[in-house]
Short mmCIF file of C-alpha atoms in Angstrom, two decimals:
data_model
loop_
_atom_site.label_atom_id
_atom_site.label_comp_id
_atom_site.label_asym_id
_atom_site.label_seq_id
_atom_site.Cartn_x
_atom_site.Cartn_y
_atom_site.Cartn_z
CA MET A 156 0.00 0.00 0.00
CA ARG A 157 2.86 2.38 0.82
CA ARG A 158 4.29 2.12 -2.70
CA PHE A 159 0.95 2.88 -4.31
CA SER A 160 0.60 5.88 -1.97
CA ILE A 161 3.98 7.18 -3.13
CA LEU A 162 2.98 6.62 -6.76
CA THR A 163 -0.25 8.53 -6.20
CA ILE A 164 1.65 11.44 -4.65
CA PHE A 165 4.07 11.60 -7.59
CA ILE A 166 1.33 11.49 -10.19
CA ALA A 167 -0.54 14.21 -8.34
CA ALA A 168 2.65 16.29 -8.23
CA MET A 169 3.19 15.91 -11.96
CA VAL A 170 -0.42 16.85 -12.72
CA PHE A 171 -0.01 19.89 -10.45
CA LEU A 172 3.08 20.94 -12.42
CA CYS A 173 1.19 20.57 -15.69
CA VAL A 174 -1.66 22.72 -14.44
CA SER A 175 0.27 25.33 -12.51
CA LEU A 176 3.35 25.79 -14.69
CA THR A 177 3.03 27.18 -18.19
CA PRO A 178 6.32 26.64 -20.03
CA GLU A 179 7.59 29.39 -22.26
CA ASP A 180 7.40 28.75 -25.99
CA SER A 181 11.15 28.54 -26.52
CA ASN A 182 13.30 26.83 -29.09
CA ALA A 183 15.25 23.76 -28.00
CA ILE A 184 18.98 24.42 -27.79
CA PRO A 185 21.00 21.19 -28.46
CA ALA A 186 23.45 21.29 -31.33
CA PHE A 187 21.17 20.30 -34.22
CA ALA A 188 18.42 22.72 -33.17
CA ARG A 189 20.98 25.54 -32.80
CA LYS A 190 22.53 24.80 -36.17
CA TYR A 191 19.33 24.76 -38.20
CA GLN A 192 17.36 27.14 -35.94
CA PHE A 193 14.63 24.54 -35.57
CA ASN A 194 12.45 23.50 -32.70
CA CYS A 195 13.07 19.96 -31.44
CA SER A 196 9.48 19.17 -32.47
CA ASN A 197 10.46 19.59 -36.13
CA CYS A 198 12.26 16.24 -35.94
CA HIS A 199 10.72 14.62 -32.85
CA LEU A 200 7.19 13.53 -32.10
CA ALA A 201 8.22 13.76 -28.44
CA TRP A 202 11.97 14.06 -27.87
CA PRO A 203 13.82 11.75 -28.34
CA GLN A 204 11.28 9.79 -30.50
CA LEU A 205 11.76 10.66 -34.18
CA ASN A 206 9.10 11.73 -36.65
CA GLN A 207 9.39 11.42 -40.44
CA MET A 208 11.56 14.52 -40.82
CA GLY A 209 13.83 13.33 -38.03
CA ARG A 210 14.29 9.95 -39.72
CA THR A 211 15.28 11.67 -42.96
CA PHE A 212 17.76 13.89 -41.09
CA LYS A 213 19.36 10.91 -39.36
CA GLU A 214 19.59 8.74 -42.48
CA ASN A 215 21.16 11.61 -44.42
CA GLY A 216 24.09 11.97 -42.02
CA TYR A 217 22.69 14.64 -39.67
CA LYS A 218 21.84 17.09 -42.39
CA PHE A 219 18.88 18.00 -44.55
CA PRO A 220 19.22 17.28 -48.29
CA GLY A 221 20.86 20.25 -49.99
CA ASN A 222 21.69 21.98 -46.71
CA GLU A 223 25.36 21.32 -45.95
CA LYS A 224 26.52 24.02 -43.56
CA THR A 225 30.26 23.44 -43.59
CA GLU A 226 32.94 26.08 -43.87
CA ALA A 227 36.13 25.69 -45.89
CA ILE A 228 39.17 26.49 -43.75
CA SER A 229 41.51 25.46 -46.57
CA ASP A 230 41.46 23.19 -49.61
CA PHE A 231 42.06 20.25 -47.29
CA LEU A 232 40.04 21.22 -44.23
CA GLN A 233 36.28 21.57 -43.96
CA TRP A 234 34.56 22.50 -40.69
CA ASP A 235 31.02 22.77 -39.46
CA LYS A 236 30.00 26.40 -39.03
CA HIS A 237 28.41 25.59 -35.69
CA ILE A 238 30.05 23.83 -32.75
CA PRO A 239 28.27 20.42 -32.80
CA ILE A 240 28.43 19.77 -29.05
CA SER A 241 25.52 18.93 -26.77
CA ALA A 242 25.31 17.74 -23.19
CA ILE A 243 22.65 15.72 -21.40
CA ILE A 244 22.14 15.55 -17.65
CA VAL A 245 19.88 12.94 -16.07
CA SER A 246 18.69 13.22 -12.48
CA GLN A 247 16.69 10.67 -10.51
CA PRO A 248 15.86 12.52 -7.28
CA TYR A 249 13.72 9.58 -6.22
CA ASP A 250 14.27 5.94 -7.19
CA GLU A 251 12.86 3.11 -5.08
CA GLN A 252 12.86 -0.56 -6.07
CA LYS A 253 11.35 -3.30 -3.93
CA SER A 254 14.39 -5.56 -4.38
CA ASP A 255 16.84 -2.74 -3.61
CA VAL A 256 17.25 0.22 -1.30
CA LYS A 257 15.68 3.63 -1.86
CA LYS A 258 18.10 5.96 -3.67
CA VAL A 259 18.50 9.69 -4.11
CA ARG A 260 20.37 9.95 -7.40
CA ALA A 261 20.59 13.72 -7.72
CA LEU A 262 23.01 13.14 -10.59
CA HIS A 263 22.36 9.81 -12.24
CA GLU A 264 24.05 10.28 -15.62
CA ALA A 265 25.97 12.89 -17.58
CA GLU A 266 26.57 12.57 -21.30
CA LEU A 267 28.58 14.62 -23.78
CA VAL A 268 27.59 14.31 -27.45
CA VAL A 269 29.53 15.58 -30.45
CA ALA A 270 27.72 15.00 -33.74
CA GLY A 271 27.38 16.42 -37.22
CA LEU A 272 29.11 16.85 -40.55
CA LEU A 273 32.84 16.30 -40.85
CA TYR A 274 33.11 16.91 -44.57
CA LYS A 275 30.30 17.07 -47.13
CA ASN A 276 29.01 13.47 -47.11
CA VAL A 277 30.99 12.36 -44.06
CA SER A 278 29.38 12.46 -40.62
CA GLY A 279 30.50 11.67 -37.10
CA PHE A 280 28.85 10.92 -33.79
CA LEU A 281 30.52 10.47 -30.42
CA ALA A 282 28.76 10.00 -27.08
CA ILE A 283 30.76 9.80 -23.84
CA GLU A 284 28.76 9.10 -20.71
CA ALA A 285 29.33 8.67 -16.99
CA GLU A 286 26.80 6.93 -14.73
CA ASP A 287 26.50 6.56 -11.00
CA GLU A 288 26.44 2.73 -11.27
CA GLU A 289 29.97 2.94 -12.69
CA ASP A 290 31.24 5.50 -10.14
CA PHE A 291 31.00 8.17 -12.84
CA GLN A 292 33.89 6.70 -14.81
CA PRO A 293 33.60 8.14 -18.36
CA GLU A 294 33.21 5.61 -21.14
CA ILE A 295 32.37 5.72 -24.84
CA HIS A 296 28.71 4.88 -25.23
CA ALA A 297 28.73 5.21 -29.01
CA GLY A 298 31.18 6.25 -31.70
CA ILE A 299 30.06 6.38 -35.34
CA LEU A 300 31.70 7.37 -38.61
CA GLY A 301 29.35 7.59 -41.58
CA TYR A 302 29.70 8.07 -45.33
CA HIS A 303 26.60 9.08 -47.27
CA PRO A 304 27.19 9.15 -51.03
CA LEU A 305 23.67 8.08 -52.01
CA LYS A 306 20.24 7.90 -50.48
CA ALA A 307 20.21 4.18 -51.27
CA LEU A 308 23.70 3.48 -49.94
CA ASN A 309 25.30 4.70 -46.74
CA ILE A 310 28.29 3.22 -44.92
CA GLN A 311 28.53 3.17 -41.15
CA LEU A 312 31.53 2.20 -39.02
CA SER A 313 30.61 2.17 -35.36
CA TYR A 314 30.97 0.99 -31.83
CA SER A 315 27.32 1.24 -30.89
CA SER A 316 24.15 -0.70 -30.40
CA LEU A 317 23.56 -3.08 -33.29
CA LEU A 318 20.75 -1.16 -35.00
CA TRP A 319 22.10 2.37 -34.59
CA ALA A 320 21.48 3.06 -38.29
CA ASP A 321 17.79 2.19 -37.92
CA PRO A 322 15.73 5.42 -37.89
CA TYR A 323 12.63 3.75 -36.44
CA ASP A 324 12.03 3.57 -32.72
CA THR A 325 10.84 -0.02 -32.23
CA TYR A 326 14.33 -1.46 -31.50
CA SER A 327 16.03 1.73 -30.34
CA PRO A 328 17.22 1.63 -26.69
CA HIS A 329 18.65 5.17 -26.83
CA ARG A 330 15.44 6.90 -28.05
CA ARG A 331 13.05 5.47 -25.50
CA LEU A 332 10.83 7.68 -23.34
CA THR A 333 11.10 5.50 -20.24
CA ARG A 334 13.70 4.60 -17.64
CA GLY A 335 13.38 0.90 -18.42
CA SER A 336 14.20 -0.46 -21.86
CA TYR A 337 12.25 -2.78 -24.14
CA SER A 338 12.42 -6.51 -23.39
CA VAL A 339 13.45 -7.36 -26.95
CA VAL A 340 16.66 -5.29 -26.70
CA ASN A 341 17.37 -5.64 -22.98
CA THR A 342 17.30 -9.44 -22.51
CA ALA A 343 20.34 -11.72 -22.81
CA PHE A 344 18.18 -14.83 -23.33
CA GLY A 345 20.53 -17.87 -23.34
CA GLY A 346 23.65 -15.71 -23.15
CA ALA A 347 25.46 -16.93 -26.28
CA ASP A 348 25.98 -13.31 -27.43
CA ASN A 349 28.75 -12.73 -24.86
CA GLU A 350 26.06 -12.66 -22.14
CA GLY A 351 24.91 -9.40 -23.74
CA THR A 352 21.82 -7.91 -25.35
CA LEU A 353 20.88 -6.26 -28.65
CA GLY A 354 21.05 -2.90 -26.89
CA ASP A 355 24.69 -3.32 -25.87
CA SER A 356 27.44 -1.64 -27.90
CA ARG A 357 29.56 -3.70 -30.28
CA GLN A 358 31.94 -3.22 -33.20
CA THR A 359 29.77 -2.94 -36.33
CA ILE A 360 30.17 -2.32 -40.05
CA ALA A 361 26.83 -1.60 -41.72
CA LEU A 362 25.36 -0.59 -45.05
CA TYR A 363 21.95 1.07 -45.07
CA GLY A 364 19.67 3.26 -47.13
CA ARG A 365 16.44 3.66 -49.08
CA PRO A 366 16.41 2.13 -52.56
CA LEU A 367 12.76 3.23 -52.62
CA ASP A 368 11.17 6.06 -50.64
CA LYS A 369 9.06 3.65 -48.58
CA VAL A 370 11.70 0.96 -48.07
CA PHE A 371 14.57 1.11 -45.56
CA TYR A 372 17.24 -1.58 -45.26
CA SER A 373 20.31 -2.21 -43.16
CA VAL A 374 22.80 -5.06 -43.39
CA GLY A 375 25.90 -5.45 -41.30
CA PHE A 376 28.79 -7.42 -39.90
CA SER A 377 29.66 -7.19 -36.20
CA GLY A 378 31.34 -8.59 -33.13
CA VAL A 379 29.53 -9.81 -30.05
CA ALA A 380 27.99 -7.57 -27.41
CA ASP A 381 30.34 -5.51 -25.20
CA ASP A 382 33.51 -6.73 -26.93
CA THR A 383 35.41 -3.50 -27.57
CA GLU A 384 37.90 -5.20 -29.92
CA GLY A 385 35.52 -7.24 -32.06
CA LYS A 386 37.50 -10.45 -31.54
CA ASN A 387 36.73 -13.20 -34.05
CA ALA A 388 33.82 -11.14 -35.37
CA SER A 389 31.46 -13.38 -37.34
CA ASN A 390 27.97 -11.99 -36.81
CA PHE A 391 25.68 -10.93 -39.65
CA HIS A 392 22.46 -8.97 -39.30
CA GLY A 393 19.76 -7.62 -41.58
CA ARG A 394 16.93 -5.16 -41.12
CA LEU A 395 14.04 -4.26 -43.45
CA ALA A 396 11.28 -1.70 -42.81
CA VAL A 397 8.47 -0.76 -45.18
CA ASP A 398 6.22 2.29 -44.87
CA ILE A 399 2.81 0.90 -45.77
CA ILE A 400 1.60 4.47 -45.52
CA PRO A 401 3.64 7.37 -44.11
CA GLU A 402 2.14 6.77 -40.65
CA VAL A 403 2.43 2.97 -40.54
CA THR A 404 5.64 0.93 -40.82
CA ILE A 405 6.17 -2.82 -40.58
CA GLY A 406 9.62 -4.32 -40.28
CA ALA A 407 11.69 -7.44 -39.82
CA PHE A 408 15.07 -8.06 -38.23
CA GLY A 409 17.52 -10.94 -37.86
CA ILE A 410 21.03 -11.69 -36.66
CA THR A 411 23.06 -14.87 -36.75
CA GLY A 412 26.46 -15.29 -35.14
CA LYS A 413 28.71 -17.11 -32.73
CA TRP A 414 30.82 -16.47 -29.66
CA ASP A 415 33.93 -18.34 -28.54
CA GLU A 416 33.81 -18.82 -24.78
CA ASP A 417 36.73 -20.70 -23.17
CA ASP A 418 37.36 -22.55 -26.45
CA ILE A 419 33.68 -23.48 -26.63
CA GLU A 420 31.96 -22.06 -29.71
CA ARG A 421 28.36 -21.03 -29.11
CA ASP A 422 26.02 -20.15 -31.98
CA PHE A 423 23.08 -17.80 -31.60
CA ASN A 424 20.25 -16.46 -33.70
CA ARG A 425 17.75 -13.66 -33.14
CA TYR A 426 14.91 -12.84 -35.50
CA GLY A 427 11.67 -10.94 -35.23
CA PHE A 428 9.26 -8.38 -36.63
CA ASP A 429 7.89 -5.02 -35.53
CA LEU A 430 5.24 -2.38 -36.10
CA GLN A 431 5.26 1.38 -35.68
CA ALA A 432 2.03 3.33 -36.25
CA ASP A 433 1.12 6.98 -35.73
CA TYR A 434 -2.42 8.28 -35.59
CA SER A 435 -2.84 11.95 -34.82
CA ASN A 436 -0.87 12.40 -31.57
CA VAL A 437 -0.79 8.69 -30.68
CA ARG A 438 2.14 6.36 -31.39
CA LEU A 439 1.89 2.58 -31.12
CA THR A 440 5.00 0.39 -31.28
CA CYS A 441 5.21 -3.39 -31.07
CA ALA A 442 8.05 -5.86 -31.53
CA TYR A 443 8.53 -9.62 -31.27
CA LEU A 444 11.86 -11.45 -31.08
CA HIS A 445 12.72 -15.15 -31.05
CA ALA A 446 16.13 -16.09 -29.62
CA LYS A 447 18.01 -19.35 -30.11
CA ASP A 448 21.21 -19.98 -28.16
CA ASP A 449 23.42 -23.03 -28.61
CA TRP A 450 25.05 -24.96 -25.78
CA GLU A 451 27.61 -27.52 -26.90
CA THR A 452 26.79 -29.85 -24.01
CA SER A 453 23.06 -29.37 -23.57
CA GLY A 454 21.63 -28.57 -27.00
CA ASN A 455 19.72 -25.43 -27.92
CA GLU A 456 17.79 -22.98 -25.81
CA ASP A 457 14.82 -21.14 -27.33
CA ASN A 458 13.18 -18.06 -25.81
CA ASP A 459 10.71 -15.43 -26.97
CA ALA A 460 10.27 -11.77 -26.11
CA TRP A 461 7.77 -9.14 -27.17
CA TYR A 462 6.39 -5.79 -26.12
CA THR A 463 3.64 -3.39 -27.06
CA GLN A 464 3.72 0.31 -26.18
CA ALA A 465 1.41 3.27 -26.72
CA PHE A 466 1.73 6.92 -25.81
CA TYR A 467 -0.19 10.11 -26.46
CA VAL A 468 1.41 13.52 -27.03
CA TRP A 469 -0.66 16.32 -25.57
CA LYS A 470 0.63 19.46 -27.26
CA LYS A 471 0.69 23.17 -26.52
CA ASN A 472 1.39 25.51 -29.44
CA ALA A 473 2.49 22.55 -31.62
CA ARG A 474 5.06 21.24 -29.15
CA PRO A 475 4.88 18.40 -26.59
CA LEU A 476 3.60 19.23 -23.12
CA LEU A 477 2.26 16.07 -21.46
CA VAL A 478 2.97 12.48 -22.58
CA PRO A 479 1.25 9.55 -20.82
CA LEU A 480 2.65 6.14 -21.80
CA ILE A 481 1.85 2.50 -21.16
CA ARG A 482 3.94 -0.56 -22.09
CA PHE A 483 3.61 -4.27 -21.56
CA ASP A 484 6.74 -6.45 -21.85
CA SER A 485 7.02 -10.23 -21.97
CA TYR A 486 10.16 -12.34 -22.15
CA GLU A 487 11.41 -15.85 -21.44
CA LYS A 488 14.54 -17.42 -20.00
CA ASN A 489 15.75 -20.98 -19.35
CA ASP A 490 14.44 -22.45 -22.63
CA GLY A 491 11.02 -20.88 -22.16
CA ASN A 492 10.54 -22.36 -18.69
CA ASP A 493 10.83 -19.00 -16.89
CA GLU A 494 8.32 -16.43 -18.05
CA TYR A 495 8.29 -12.78 -17.05
CA ARG A 496 5.56 -10.17 -17.65
CA GLU A 497 6.08 -6.49 -16.84
CA LEU A 498 3.92 -3.36 -16.89
CA THR A 499 5.31 0.16 -17.26
CA LEU A 500 3.26 3.31 -16.62
CA ASN A 501 4.96 6.62 -17.38
CA LEU A 502 3.76 10.21 -17.23
CA GLY A 503 6.10 12.70 -18.90
CA TYR A 504 6.02 16.49 -18.75
CA TYR A 505 8.04 18.82 -21.02
CA PHE A 506 9.00 22.01 -19.19
CA THR A 507 10.62 23.10 -22.47
CA GLU A 508 11.42 21.06 -25.56
CA ASN A 509 14.83 20.20 -24.15
CA ILE A 510 13.94 19.72 -20.48
CA LYS A 511 11.50 17.05 -19.42
CA GLY A 512 10.54 15.16 -16.31
CA PHE A 513 8.58 11.99 -15.72
CA VAL A 514 7.30 9.71 -13.03
CA GLU A 515 7.41 6.00 -13.84
CA TYR A 516 5.91 2.98 -12.16
CA TRP A 517 7.19 -0.45 -13.21
CA THR A 518 5.99 -3.77 -11.87
CA GLN A 519 6.23 -7.47 -12.64
CA THR A 520 2.79 -8.89 -13.30
CA ASP A 521 4.08 -12.45 -13.68
CA LYS A 522 7.35 -14.21 -12.86
CA PRO A 523 8.73 -17.69 -11.97
CA ASP A 524 7.54 -19.13 -8.65
CA ASP A 525 11.03 -19.00 -7.11
CA VAL A 526 11.55 -15.30 -7.98
CA MET A 527 10.36 -12.49 -5.71
CA ARG A 528 7.92 -10.13 -7.41
CA ASP A 529 9.53 -6.75 -7.98
CA ASN A 530 8.37 -3.20 -8.66
CA ARG A 531 9.95 0.23 -8.95
CA ILE A 532 9.00 3.91 -8.76
CA THR A 533 11.24 6.53 -10.37
CA LEU A 534 11.11 10.29 -10.68
CA GLN A 535 13.48 11.44 -13.42
CA ILE A 536 14.48 14.75 -14.98
CA VAL A 537 16.40 15.02 -18.26
CA ALA A 538 17.94 18.24 -19.56
CA ALA A 539 19.77 18.64 -22.88
CA PHE A 540 21.73 21.77 -23.78
#
């Protein structure tokens, strides 16, 4: 009862903020918005979720077609006219989980992002972050070098999550609106991918583009999760997404690979499909993933994961103000013998386009008999500048 009382207090506090505070209609100020003098809502349905313009901007190497704002320093040096640096600060002033102690994480995470054009069709992205779980030791979260000669063919060299090139939000762990991530990208399943997940960074070489306006593809070669050197890389992945109409996209994804662990070679496969649909100010995303992990001594292990999420963007003067969200996650472990079901309720409030807060309640609705049921309440504030 106490946890539900706390949740009620937080929701009431957020509603009070929405009613009593009227944010100023100001432009967002991170690097891309400064450079193009755009509001964040030009490229985001609700930051950081991308809309159609945002997907085009990302696919094109962080520029709009025909708008290459670089300055020639000399014949051999080109430079962006604007300093492409942004910073993100994440605070969790209240974070209480049933299976853990209550925490006051006044500073939970700090991230420095440098991104933009390096030279005409060459782009770069570097994100360095420090989190409280790691004693604020800085580490590279993502580093990407891109070459964009054609709309249908782009080359990406990266240490990043596997589907960094993907402009859709169904498999994107870094563009989520919630504290918790999606089950399909945050589950290690049988562990044959270096005990990692699809959301973990890895060494990746990818080709992607749009051979047709409504068709996006990505194919790539990569190492296993969290291996910074890409040792014995032998993993291949493919991604296809089709815009049935501009507001509805269906997609498919697959990866096959192997990991050498103590001279034992373990094969793994992941494949699935997804849906992203927008209707007015509502976005629905769904994804399913089947995972197969090989054990040399005990055969194969098969597990499934899926989620469905919906949120509504309540706008003021064409920009996000209040965003309620609901998500249901399901995933399996131990060859499908251990099943988990989770519910996430999130209420987000945008003080400005680049500063938002939310209260989130997460709970397990089903779990194995020998596992204690868990839940969590988090108040989080994110500011980008």
